[in-house]
Amino acid sequence: MKNLWNDAEARNFKGDLGLRVYTSRLLGRDKSLVLHGGGNTSVKIRERSLLGEEEDVLYVKGSGWDLEIIEEAGFSPVRLAHLLKLARLEALSDPEMVNELVTQMTRASAPAPSVETILHAILPYRYVDHTHADAVLAVTNTTDGEARIREIYGDKAVVVPYIMPGFDLARSCAVRFPAGAGPKTIGMVLMNHGVFSFGNSARESYERMIALVQLAEDYLAHRRAWSLPPARDGTTGKPLRRDLATLRHGISGAAGFPLVMRCHHNERSLSFARRPDLREIAQGPATPDHVIRTKRVPMIGRDVSAYARDYRAYFNEHAPRAREPKTMLDPAPRVVLDPELGMCALGRTARDAAMAGDVYAHTMDVIERATLLGGYRALPAKDIFDVEYWDLEQAKLRKGAKPPVFAGEVALVTGAASGIGKACVEALLARGAAVIGLDLNPAIKGLHQREDFTGIPCDVTMESEVTNALEAGVRAFGGLDMLILNAGIFPGGTRIAELTTEEWRKVMQINLDANLILMRSCHGLLRLAPRAGRVVLVGSKNVPAPGPGAAAYSASKAGVNQLARVAALEWGEDGIRVNVLHPNAVFDTAIWTDEVLKARAAHYGMSVEEYKRRNVLKTEVTSRDVAELAAEMCGPAFAKTTGAQVPVDGGSDRVI
Ligand code: ZN
């Protein structure tokens, strides 16, 4: 466990709250301590109110903030005296508690305080740090975890048996902490949940956290339970995409909506998924913080209907004893362990899938270490149920905003690094899709730094490159729902009499042949799209209204147009819709430099502005206009349309 405190860095943070920000970020940097918004920290500060009265305010991490990137604004200021009074109540429902926390803030615009706020309030130290450290969980989540924790910490930490987060846990700690704490106490361990440290300075509290976690690591190391079993390389070059798309299809069917699925086909996941004792050890989450992201238990193998059946049984067993009526969540898994695939993590968005994967990667570490120590023991199913179906989670569900139109779906765009393709990527991301962008230009890799985009350099005329790109794209997102065929070239005007065979073939290869390769390669995946596949081809006004000097281009686009129409006929039985849009005069693309534009405008005796609006509506057509139409053609407005050709050209008198 590395102590990341650095005096030079710390000097950039001013005041008590500033240093609270600094050490919170240090905790957030270490993923074995906290993951994706997990963990929380606080500082108690005496302030003078507007009325001139002194009061103690607890600044506690606001919900929705991630410790790694938290700022001062991410801490919610709550009146400490009120929190301490609440902690003495006999009972308080969690929704009531949340209301009390929010209504006692001294800044109305602050984020809602963490549900663990009262826990921070009752610890009588200025700084309080709380993590769900892997090493501590590896010890607490064993059959004799509590005895081991007491052995490790002695009088350094107060130990609290598992109670789900919320008021009851805070109240229990309010009683147990003062009763158990002594002069040597520097922390508190919550069984099957995590660890608290505290101190009178930010540094002291942080360093005590590191020390406490280090003790757990040392304990594991002394019992040969720290080093993970060596991972054997079980990765294969074998294509997995059909298997993955089939699995995602099945899971999305069970969920009732499409899910993004990220496949972790690496040594670590495969070694875990191939353990002979997998069924025994791959139990539920290690801490309540992980429950929502990974669900009750992972699915082992690929029998989705059996998993869904077990999930319904689990719901029916535990829901009746709950005080409030519960709405069943979808019965689909969020983590799959399979000896061939490795670990697959799912989510409604690519970000959720990435988070589930990260969480389970840490869960595997915890499970393997606990197993080496004598046996992993997850929380009983009823406790997991209480967290999964917590009033607060159910309320979020009821309030839940409608997901974006392409949530959980995956799109592939060719020619995605610039112009219309780049705009298509943006239009699809904005509608909630995960997007695979292909482009000859290697800059495609860095087009977007976000979980829901993967950029793959690819020459679409090379079948092997297309195959590799599809394999990588499906491993990243689980399948393919939408295909936007945009890549193409527009060579300068050459009359037929001068058109070389080489140029003709080159244009055909890129504008026509490559699209056949892509469509053929994607068909099997599109058939497995949970909501049926969609294909949009970027045609051209030249299809209905060709111009002189563009024989190869016009012929290639006419060819692609026919390819699309035949695909619409052939693939209709699979529910796959294939439509074409015909743009014209889209000038905000790489081929139209200012010089070319000026020259063309001069050729027609027009200004550049007039030339750009040379259409019936006298309007400029941009890449964004084309991209918006392409995205809409994949959406519900075109649900009953296939084989259509829609112009996006401001109206052409030659076409109309
Ligand atoms: Zn916690």
XYZ file of C-alpha atoms and ligand atoms in Angstrom:
657
model
C 0.000 0.000 0.000
C 1.702 3.127 -1.201
C 1.542 6.372 0.748
C 1.062 8.959 -2.000
C 1.348 12.062 0.221
C 3.664 14.602 -1.374
C 4.537 17.870 0.394
C 5.057 19.804 -2.834
C 1.673 18.698 -4.174
C -0.027 19.332 -0.847
C 1.169 22.953 -0.815
C -1.108 23.664 -3.785
C -4.138 22.987 -1.603
C -5.154 25.712 0.813
C -7.104 25.522 4.041
C -8.856 22.626 5.758
C -11.210 21.954 2.873
C -8.395 22.265 0.329
C -6.383 19.581 2.083
C -9.546 17.500 2.334
C -9.713 17.686 -1.461
C -6.046 16.705 -1.759
C -6.080 13.564 0.362
C -9.473 12.525 -1.049
C -7.844 12.555 -4.470
C -4.947 10.491 -3.140
C -7.422 7.838 -1.987
C -9.229 8.028 -5.346
C -5.993 7.453 -7.255
C -5.593 4.003 -5.749
C -8.215 1.731 -7.286
C -7.598 -0.950 -4.656
C -9.044 1.515 -2.122
C -12.030 3.038 -3.914
C -13.627 2.577 -7.315
C -15.956 4.745 -9.375
C -17.469 7.071 -6.822
C -17.059 4.580 -3.983
C -15.696 5.631 -0.601
C -16.217 8.986 1.042
C -14.384 11.541 3.127
C -15.201 14.515 5.334
C -13.839 17.381 7.398
C -15.467 19.289 10.243
C -15.003 23.050 10.062
C -16.125 25.771 12.471
C -17.729 28.597 10.527
C -19.498 31.847 11.220
C -22.962 32.016 9.697
C -24.519 35.054 7.995
C -26.101 35.900 11.336
C -22.702 35.978 12.996
C -23.229 32.723 14.893
C -20.457 30.138 15.102
C -21.380 26.625 14.074
C -19.642 23.372 13.210
C -20.209 22.266 9.645
C -19.428 18.799 8.334
C -18.151 18.921 4.752
C -18.834 15.448 3.406
C -18.459 14.023 -0.080
C -21.535 14.752 -2.161
C -23.195 11.930 -4.042
C -22.227 11.654 -7.679
C -18.661 12.839 -7.032
C -15.641 10.647 -7.564
C -12.847 11.010 -4.998
C -10.168 10.932 -7.673
C -11.354 14.165 -9.279
C -13.285 15.789 -6.442
C -13.162 19.552 -5.923
C -14.236 21.760 -3.034
C -17.657 22.103 -4.676
C -18.047 18.319 -4.410
C -18.331 18.493 -0.628
C -21.746 19.143 0.922
C -21.735 21.334 4.034
C -24.152 19.952 6.658
C -24.788 21.313 10.172
C -22.977 18.962 12.531
C -25.124 19.591 15.612
C -28.234 18.424 13.770
C -26.495 15.281 12.534
C -25.439 14.392 16.059
C -29.023 14.782 17.262
C -30.248 12.554 14.437
C -27.737 9.874 15.416
C -29.487 9.611 18.798
C -32.919 8.875 17.332
C -34.315 5.399 17.902
C -35.315 5.016 14.271
C -35.348 6.967 11.053
C -36.223 5.658 7.611
C -33.563 6.122 4.964
C -35.720 8.438 2.815
C -36.354 10.547 5.948
C -32.654 10.559 6.693
C -31.824 11.744 3.171
C -34.356 14.536 3.594
C -32.776 15.598 6.895
C -29.311 15.650 5.340
C -30.395 17.802 2.430
C -32.427 20.243 4.503
C -29.533 20.824 6.913
C -27.069 21.921 4.270
C -25.704 25.460 4.539
C -25.389 25.815 0.760
C -28.527 25.041 -1.212
C -26.673 24.362 -4.461
C -24.385 21.701 -2.946
C -24.771 18.086 -4.055
C -26.815 15.718 -1.860
C -24.611 14.528 1.015
C -23.424 10.904 1.031
C -25.793 8.425 2.711
C -22.879 7.661 5.017
C -22.874 11.277 6.337
C -24.056 10.463 9.868
C -21.232 7.926 10.195
C -18.787 10.741 9.532
C -20.558 13.022 11.988
C -20.374 10.630 14.939
C -16.630 10.059 14.690
C -15.131 12.770 16.934
C -12.217 13.770 14.691
C -11.764 16.595 12.225
C -10.909 14.392 9.258
C -12.582 11.104 8.446
C -11.667 8.839 5.505
C -13.690 5.839 4.379
C -12.740 3.268 1.743
C -13.813 -0.187 0.605
C -10.205 -1.390 0.450
C -9.718 -4.714 -1.350
C -7.263 -6.010 1.243
C -9.642 -5.367 4.142
C -12.552 -6.958 2.265
C -10.414 -10.021 1.493
C -10.149 -10.534 5.251
C -13.645 -9.514 6.379
C -15.336 -11.634 3.705
C -14.147 -14.963 5.053
C -15.826 -17.473 7.328
C -13.913 -16.331 10.407
C -13.406 -12.790 9.169
C -14.283 -11.003 12.377
C -11.770 -12.974 14.452
C -9.089 -12.294 11.834
C -9.868 -8.579 11.786
C -9.615 -8.432 15.591
C -6.318 -10.293 15.391
C -4.963 -7.794 12.848
C -6.123 -4.596 14.477
C -6.411 -5.287 18.196
C -7.170 -1.960 19.862
C -6.296 0.037 16.736
C -9.779 -0.320 15.273
C -13.334 -0.735 16.483
C -15.069 -3.601 14.679
C -18.710 -3.300 13.664
C -20.690 -6.310 12.404
C -22.392 -5.965 9.026
C -25.449 -3.742 8.820
C -26.505 -2.302 5.493
C -25.532 1.338 4.867
C -28.085 3.879 6.023
C -29.431 5.100 9.320
C -29.322 1.777 11.175
C -25.615 1.377 10.480
C -24.879 4.959 11.563
C -26.838 4.457 14.764
C -25.093 1.207 15.559
C -21.700 2.863 15.051
C -22.775 5.783 17.228
C -23.177 3.286 20.078
C -20.326 0.889 19.281
C -17.618 3.389 18.511
C -17.492 5.225 21.852
C -17.898 1.912 23.685
C -15.046 0.242 21.782
C -12.577 3.071 21.167
C -9.472 3.528 23.288
C -6.385 5.760 23.217
C -4.816 3.663 20.435
C -7.834 3.639 18.158
C -7.154 5.022 14.677
C -9.960 3.414 12.694
C -13.155 1.419 12.474
C -13.767 -1.684 10.369
C -17.247 -2.427 9.083
C -17.501 -6.141 8.361
C -18.211 -6.991 4.688
C -18.180 -3.297 3.882
C -14.950 -1.338 4.414
C -12.811 0.709 6.742
C -12.748 4.173 8.336
C -9.723 6.121 9.501
C -9.655 9.511 11.175
C -7.281 12.131 12.494
C -6.868 15.741 13.368
C -5.209 16.621 10.076
C -5.878 15.522 6.525
C -2.486 13.900 6.384
C -2.880 12.034 9.660
C -6.232 10.587 8.630
C -4.958 9.608 5.185
C -1.783 8.024 6.500
C -3.742 6.061 9.067
C -5.910 4.689 6.247
C -2.770 3.578 4.430
C -1.419 2.036 7.630
C -4.665 0.185 8.358
C -4.870 -1.240 4.850
C -1.175 -2.121 4.966
C -1.807 -4.202 8.086
C -4.428 -6.197 6.198
C -2.030 -6.643 3.266
C 0.734 -7.821 5.608
C -1.621 -10.256 7.270
C -2.585 -11.683 3.885
C 1.053 -11.851 2.806
C 2.106 -13.710 5.956
C -0.560 -16.284 5.273
C 0.439 -16.604 1.620
C -2.840 -15.065 0.604
C -1.589 -11.841 -0.950
C 0.089 -12.961 -4.169
C -2.559 -14.052 -6.597
C -2.255 -17.456 -8.255
C -0.159 -17.110 -11.418
C -2.308 -16.413 -14.456
C -1.724 -18.731 -17.368
C -2.147 -17.201 -20.773
C -5.372 -18.671 -22.015
C -6.174 -15.951 -24.518
C -6.932 -17.142 -27.995
C -6.714 -15.494 -31.349
C -9.923 -17.357 -32.123
C -12.742 -15.040 -33.136
C -15.203 -14.560 -30.309
C -17.536 -12.036 -31.909
C -20.346 -14.382 -32.891
C -20.361 -15.975 -29.453
C -20.291 -12.574 -27.803
C -23.085 -11.155 -29.942
C -25.178 -14.273 -29.279
C -24.614 -13.948 -25.546
C -25.467 -10.249 -25.571
C -28.587 -10.979 -27.597
C -29.718 -13.509 -25.012
C -28.957 -11.292 -22.035
C -30.607 -8.232 -23.611
C -33.657 -10.398 -24.275
C -33.823 -11.380 -20.608
C -33.364 -7.745 -19.547
C -36.028 -6.442 -21.905
C -33.676 -3.802 -23.314
C -30.310 -3.760 -25.080
C -27.169 -3.836 -22.981
C -23.588 -2.988 -23.848
C -21.208 -5.830 -23.001
C -17.449 -5.503 -22.615
C -15.423 -8.697 -22.853
C -12.318 -8.990 -20.682
C -10.589 -11.776 -22.549
C -7.305 -11.553 -20.687
C -5.096 -13.894 -18.682
C -6.408 -12.686 -15.369
C -10.106 -13.137 -16.162
C -9.593 -16.417 -17.989
C -7.575 -17.930 -15.152
C -10.347 -16.991 -12.767
C -13.158 -18.190 -15.038
C -11.363 -21.529 -15.517
C -10.854 -22.284 -11.842
C -12.252 -25.729 -11.061
C -13.846 -24.340 -7.890
C -15.444 -21.385 -9.739
C -19.007 -22.282 -8.806
C -18.129 -22.366 -5.136
C -16.119 -19.167 -5.014
C -17.847 -16.854 -7.521
C -20.423 -15.637 -5.075
C -21.919 -12.235 -4.562
C -20.386 -8.763 -4.206
C -17.688 -7.968 -1.629
C -19.254 -4.741 -0.313
C -22.664 -3.073 -0.608
C -21.018 -0.403 -2.767
C -20.617 -3.005 -5.534
C -24.094 -4.523 -5.462
C -25.815 -2.284 -7.984
C -22.977 -2.536 -10.509
C -22.450 -6.274 -10.458
C -25.866 -7.485 -9.314
C -26.456 -10.345 -6.937
C -24.071 -12.928 -8.387
C -22.248 -13.348 -11.699
C -23.617 -15.687 -14.346
C -21.364 -18.710 -14.807
C -21.503 -20.014 -18.348
C -24.098 -18.848 -20.845
C -27.460 -20.191 -19.698
C -29.295 -16.887 -19.519
C -32.745 -18.333 -18.933
C -31.520 -20.328 -15.931
C -29.933 -17.166 -14.538
C -33.122 -15.165 -15.055
C -35.146 -17.940 -13.401
C -32.847 -17.929 -10.361
C -33.038 -14.165 -10.198
C -36.847 -14.210 -10.161
C -36.782 -16.864 -7.445
C -34.407 -14.691 -5.396
C -36.757 -11.734 -5.800
C -39.842 -13.763 -4.910
C -38.130 -15.187 -1.866
C -36.978 -11.879 -0.401
C -39.470 -9.276 -1.621
C -42.415 -10.413 0.541
C -40.602 -9.709 3.832
C -39.696 -6.131 2.819
C -41.632 -3.345 4.526
C -42.281 -1.455 1.303
C -43.531 -3.127 -1.888
C -40.662 -3.691 -4.325
C -40.458 -3.419 -8.096
C -38.403 -6.246 -9.579
C -35.310 -5.144 -11.486
C -34.544 -6.805 -14.800
C -33.378 -10.385 -14.206
C -30.319 -10.143 -16.476
C -26.765 -10.549 -15.135
C -24.195 -7.733 -15.175
C -21.171 -10.024 -14.993
C -20.605 -13.262 -16.893
C -17.783 -15.721 -16.241
C -17.079 -18.140 -19.037
C -14.026 -20.375 -19.584
C -13.806 -19.435 -23.276
C -14.719 -15.758 -23.116
C -13.234 -14.736 -19.773
C -15.195 -12.087 -17.880
C -17.917 -10.079 -19.618
C -19.394 -7.025 -17.939
C -22.689 -5.451 -18.950
C -24.449 -2.160 -18.483
C -27.156 0.049 -19.896
C -24.353 2.282 -21.116
C -20.749 1.582 -22.040
C -19.756 3.486 -18.918
C -21.893 1.238 -16.715
C -20.403 -1.822 -18.414
C -16.886 -0.486 -17.850
C -17.661 0.176 -14.191
C -19.108 -3.309 -13.685
C -15.946 -4.743 -15.269
C -13.638 -2.700 -13.051
C -15.596 -3.628 -9.960
C -15.565 -7.321 -10.802
C -11.834 -7.254 -11.594
C -11.306 -6.124 -7.991
C -13.873 -8.620 -6.731
C -11.838 -11.412 -8.354
C -8.765 -10.249 -6.397
C -10.747 -10.163 -3.158
C -12.261 -13.597 -3.793
C -8.957 -15.245 -4.694
C -7.180 -13.811 -1.671
C -10.031 -14.725 0.655
C -10.013 -18.215 -0.846
C -6.289 -18.543 -0.121
C -7.016 -17.399 3.407
C -9.562 -20.153 3.935
C -12.703 -19.340 1.990
C -14.541 -16.350 0.536
C -17.882 -15.628 2.064
C -20.151 -13.067 0.443
C -23.019 -11.504 2.311
C -26.111 -13.675 2.650
C -28.552 -13.228 -0.257
C -31.048 -11.476 2.008
C -28.526 -8.751 2.845
C -27.639 -8.306 -0.810
C -31.348 -8.064 -1.574
C -31.736 -5.301 1.003
C -29.086 -3.230 -0.737
C -30.228 -4.012 -4.287
C -33.837 -3.198 -3.358
C -33.072 -0.420 -0.929
C -35.845 2.207 -0.669
C -33.423 4.807 -1.975
C -32.513 2.734 -5.030
C -36.155 1.971 -5.709
C -36.975 5.668 -5.468
C -34.236 6.425 -8.011
C -35.790 3.808 -10.251
C -39.232 5.401 -10.015
C -37.796 8.842 -10.690
C -35.510 7.438 -13.390
C -35.267 9.565 -16.494
C -36.099 7.899 -19.788
C -32.877 6.517 -21.245
C -31.644 7.988 -24.535
C -33.041 6.415 -27.695
C -29.968 4.261 -28.456
C -29.054 3.377 -24.852
C -27.382 -0.026 -24.766
C -26.943 -0.143 -28.543
C -23.785 -0.272 -30.615
C -23.091 1.513 -33.899
C -20.211 1.224 -36.338
C -19.291 4.168 -38.564
C -16.777 4.033 -41.411
C -14.759 7.054 -42.423
C -15.311 8.251 -38.872
C -12.314 10.528 -38.362
C -13.636 13.535 -40.274
C -16.525 15.126 -42.128
C -19.857 13.295 -42.289
C -18.480 10.205 -40.523
C -17.207 12.209 -37.579
C -20.543 14.018 -37.359
C -22.331 10.607 -37.426
C -20.217 9.484 -34.453
C -21.331 12.582 -32.556
C -25.007 12.180 -33.506
C -24.969 8.544 -32.348
C -23.098 9.247 -29.106
C -25.574 12.035 -28.368
C -28.384 9.483 -28.691
C -26.729 7.157 -26.176
C -25.143 4.602 -28.523
C -21.693 3.134 -28.023
C -19.772 3.803 -31.220
C -17.027 1.953 -33.058
C -15.312 4.379 -35.441
C -13.217 3.047 -38.321
C -10.921 5.171 -40.410
C -7.781 4.877 -42.459
C -6.429 7.818 -40.481
C -4.779 6.577 -37.251
C -6.014 9.768 -35.544
C -9.338 7.913 -35.201
C -7.938 6.303 -32.036
C -7.937 9.615 -30.192
C -11.135 11.087 -31.636
C -12.972 10.751 -28.305
C -11.568 9.798 -24.914
C -14.682 8.237 -23.454
C -15.923 4.783 -22.509
C -18.570 4.688 -25.234
C -16.238 5.239 -28.148
C -13.571 3.020 -29.624
C -11.605 4.233 -32.627
C -9.901 1.610 -34.780
C -7.563 2.417 -37.664
C -8.756 0.278 -40.568
C -8.457 0.096 -44.338
C -11.993 -0.964 -45.195
C -10.896 -2.332 -48.567
C -8.845 -5.014 -46.762
C -11.055 -7.851 -45.617
C -8.621 -8.973 -42.896
C -8.526 -5.478 -41.414
C -12.308 -5.287 -41.384
C -12.468 -8.673 -39.651
C -9.971 -7.589 -36.989
C -11.771 -4.303 -36.437
C -15.109 -6.088 -35.975
C -13.550 -8.515 -33.544
C -12.075 -5.653 -31.493
C -15.292 -3.627 -31.675
C -17.468 -6.520 -30.529
C -15.077 -7.357 -27.690
C -15.421 -3.732 -26.585
C -19.215 -3.438 -26.791
C -20.714 -6.916 -27.270
C -22.304 -6.733 -30.703
C -23.523 -4.506 -33.479
C -26.910 -2.847 -33.935
C -26.283 -0.076 -36.439
C -23.948 0.199 -39.380
C -23.280 3.550 -41.040
C -21.392 3.081 -44.285
C -19.891 6.441 -45.008
C -16.243 5.959 -46.059
C -15.698 6.972 -49.635
C -13.611 9.074 -51.966
C -14.529 11.762 -54.454
C -11.795 12.040 -57.039
C -11.438 15.225 -59.056
C -13.386 15.592 -62.283
C -12.159 13.318 -65.047
C -14.093 12.786 -68.283
C -14.662 9.200 -69.385
C -12.345 9.638 -72.337
C -9.483 10.291 -69.925
C -10.563 8.015 -67.061
C -7.889 5.420 -66.376
C -8.735 1.865 -65.424
C -6.640 2.294 -62.269
C -8.684 5.256 -61.107
C -11.979 3.529 -61.919
C -10.919 0.441 -59.969
C -9.667 2.439 -57.017
C -12.960 4.312 -56.704
C -14.951 1.089 -57.060
C -12.786 -0.659 -54.497
C -13.307 2.007 -51.845
C -16.823 3.242 -52.577
C -18.409 -0.050 -53.600
C -16.390 -3.217 -52.896
C -15.484 -2.208 -49.350
C -19.161 -1.776 -48.531
C -19.907 -5.266 -49.763
C -17.161 -6.592 -47.482
C -18.511 -4.611 -44.547
C -22.130 -5.607 -45.120
C -21.270 -9.271 -45.583
C -19.035 -9.276 -42.497
C -21.597 -7.471 -40.345
C -24.712 -9.367 -41.377
C -24.342 -12.146 -38.815
C -23.873 -9.562 -36.073
C -26.751 -7.334 -37.197
C -29.057 -10.364 -37.109
C -28.253 -10.645 -33.401
C -29.080 -7.015 -32.621
C -31.565 -7.023 -29.717
C -33.811 -4.496 -31.468
C -33.020 -5.656 -35.018
C -30.186 -4.278 -37.100
C -30.122 -1.079 -39.107
C -27.888 -0.060 -41.972
C -27.564 3.411 -43.426
C -25.520 3.978 -46.565
C -24.291 7.388 -47.485
C -25.154 7.598 -51.186
C -25.016 10.770 -53.225
C -27.207 13.122 -55.211
C -25.186 11.776 -58.130
C -27.233 8.578 -57.977
C -30.490 10.181 -59.154
C -28.743 13.117 -60.888
C -25.213 12.395 -62.079
C -22.883 15.060 -63.382
C -20.234 15.072 -66.071
C -16.676 14.293 -64.998
C -17.704 11.955 -62.169
C -18.242 8.654 -63.929
C -16.384 6.471 -61.463
C -17.863 8.227 -58.448
C -21.430 8.214 -59.795
C -21.197 4.597 -60.902
C -19.774 3.500 -57.538
C -22.523 5.327 -55.632
C -25.191 3.913 -57.962
C -23.680 0.482 -57.314
C -23.830 0.973 -53.549
C -27.402 2.168 -53.906
C -28.367 -1.074 -55.647
C -26.400 -3.079 -53.093
C -28.467 -1.429 -50.358
C -31.753 -2.082 -52.143
C -30.933 -5.764 -52.599
C -29.813 -5.983 -48.946
C -33.142 -4.439 -47.921
C -34.897 -7.261 -49.803
C -32.655 -10.051 -48.543
C -32.363 -8.938 -44.921
C -35.958 -7.956 -44.323
C -36.622 -11.433 -42.961
C -34.030 -10.735 -40.250
C -35.742 -7.472 -39.412
C -32.717 -5.533 -40.634
C -33.590 -2.196 -42.214
C -31.372 -0.805 -44.934
C -31.804 2.765 -46.096
C -29.812 5.211 -48.150
C -29.429 8.934 -47.833
C -28.307 11.101 -50.690
C -26.402 14.194 -49.599
C -25.261 16.889 -51.965
C -22.842 19.759 -51.689
C -21.673 19.153 -48.126
C -18.792 21.586 -48.024
C -17.554 21.301 -44.417
C -15.551 18.162 -45.225
C -11.839 17.662 -45.781
C -12.024 17.580 -49.595
C -13.510 21.065 -49.797
C -10.669 23.403 -48.956
C -11.238 27.152 -49.224
C -9.292 27.209 -52.504
C -11.351 24.452 -54.097
C -14.553 26.186 -52.957
C -13.440 29.535 -54.388
C -12.455 27.925 -57.675
C -15.777 26.082 -58.025
C -17.785 29.185 -57.111
C -15.823 31.235 -59.666
C -16.451 28.538 -62.266
C -20.214 29.168 -61.874
C -19.764 32.916 -61.561
C -21.001 32.905 -57.958
C -19.747 33.961 -54.560
C -18.756 31.119 -52.227
C -21.874 31.808 -50.132
C -24.171 31.604 -53.191
C -22.396 28.497 -54.399
C -22.882 26.750 -51.037
C -26.634 27.458 -51.160
C -27.169 26.470 -54.755
C -30.384 24.488 -54.059
C -34.163 24.884 -53.957
C -34.255 25.927 -50.298
C -31.190 28.202 -50.698
C -29.741 26.578 -47.591
C -26.334 25.239 -46.680
C -26.159 21.483 -46.018
C -23.618 20.571 -43.331
C -22.072 17.289 -42.183
C -24.169 17.608 -39.078
C -27.395 17.745 -41.119
C -26.432 14.544 -42.897
C -25.374 12.854 -39.646
C -28.616 13.779 -37.893
C -30.591 12.193 -40.730
C -28.378 9.087 -40.637
C -29.001 8.709 -36.908
C -32.735 9.301 -37.287
C -32.868 6.642 -40.010
C -31.661 4.181 -37.328
C -34.303 5.399 -34.886
C -38.004 4.854 -34.301
C -39.162 7.383 -36.934
C -37.868 4.997 -39.604
C -38.888 1.798 -37.792
C -41.231 0.785 -40.618
C -39.024 1.934 -43.490
C -36.514 -0.089 -45.471
C -35.076 0.241 -48.952
C -35.736 3.979 -48.944
C -33.606 6.716 -50.465
C -33.855 10.081 -48.772
C -32.175 13.186 -50.160
C -30.467 15.659 -47.858
C -29.485 18.336 -50.297
C -31.638 21.421 -49.709
C -33.789 20.267 -52.650
C -32.349 19.644 -56.101
C -34.420 20.731 -59.095
C -32.791 17.914 -61.036
C -34.006 15.319 -58.539
C -37.401 16.728 -57.640
Zn -19.089 2.512 2.462
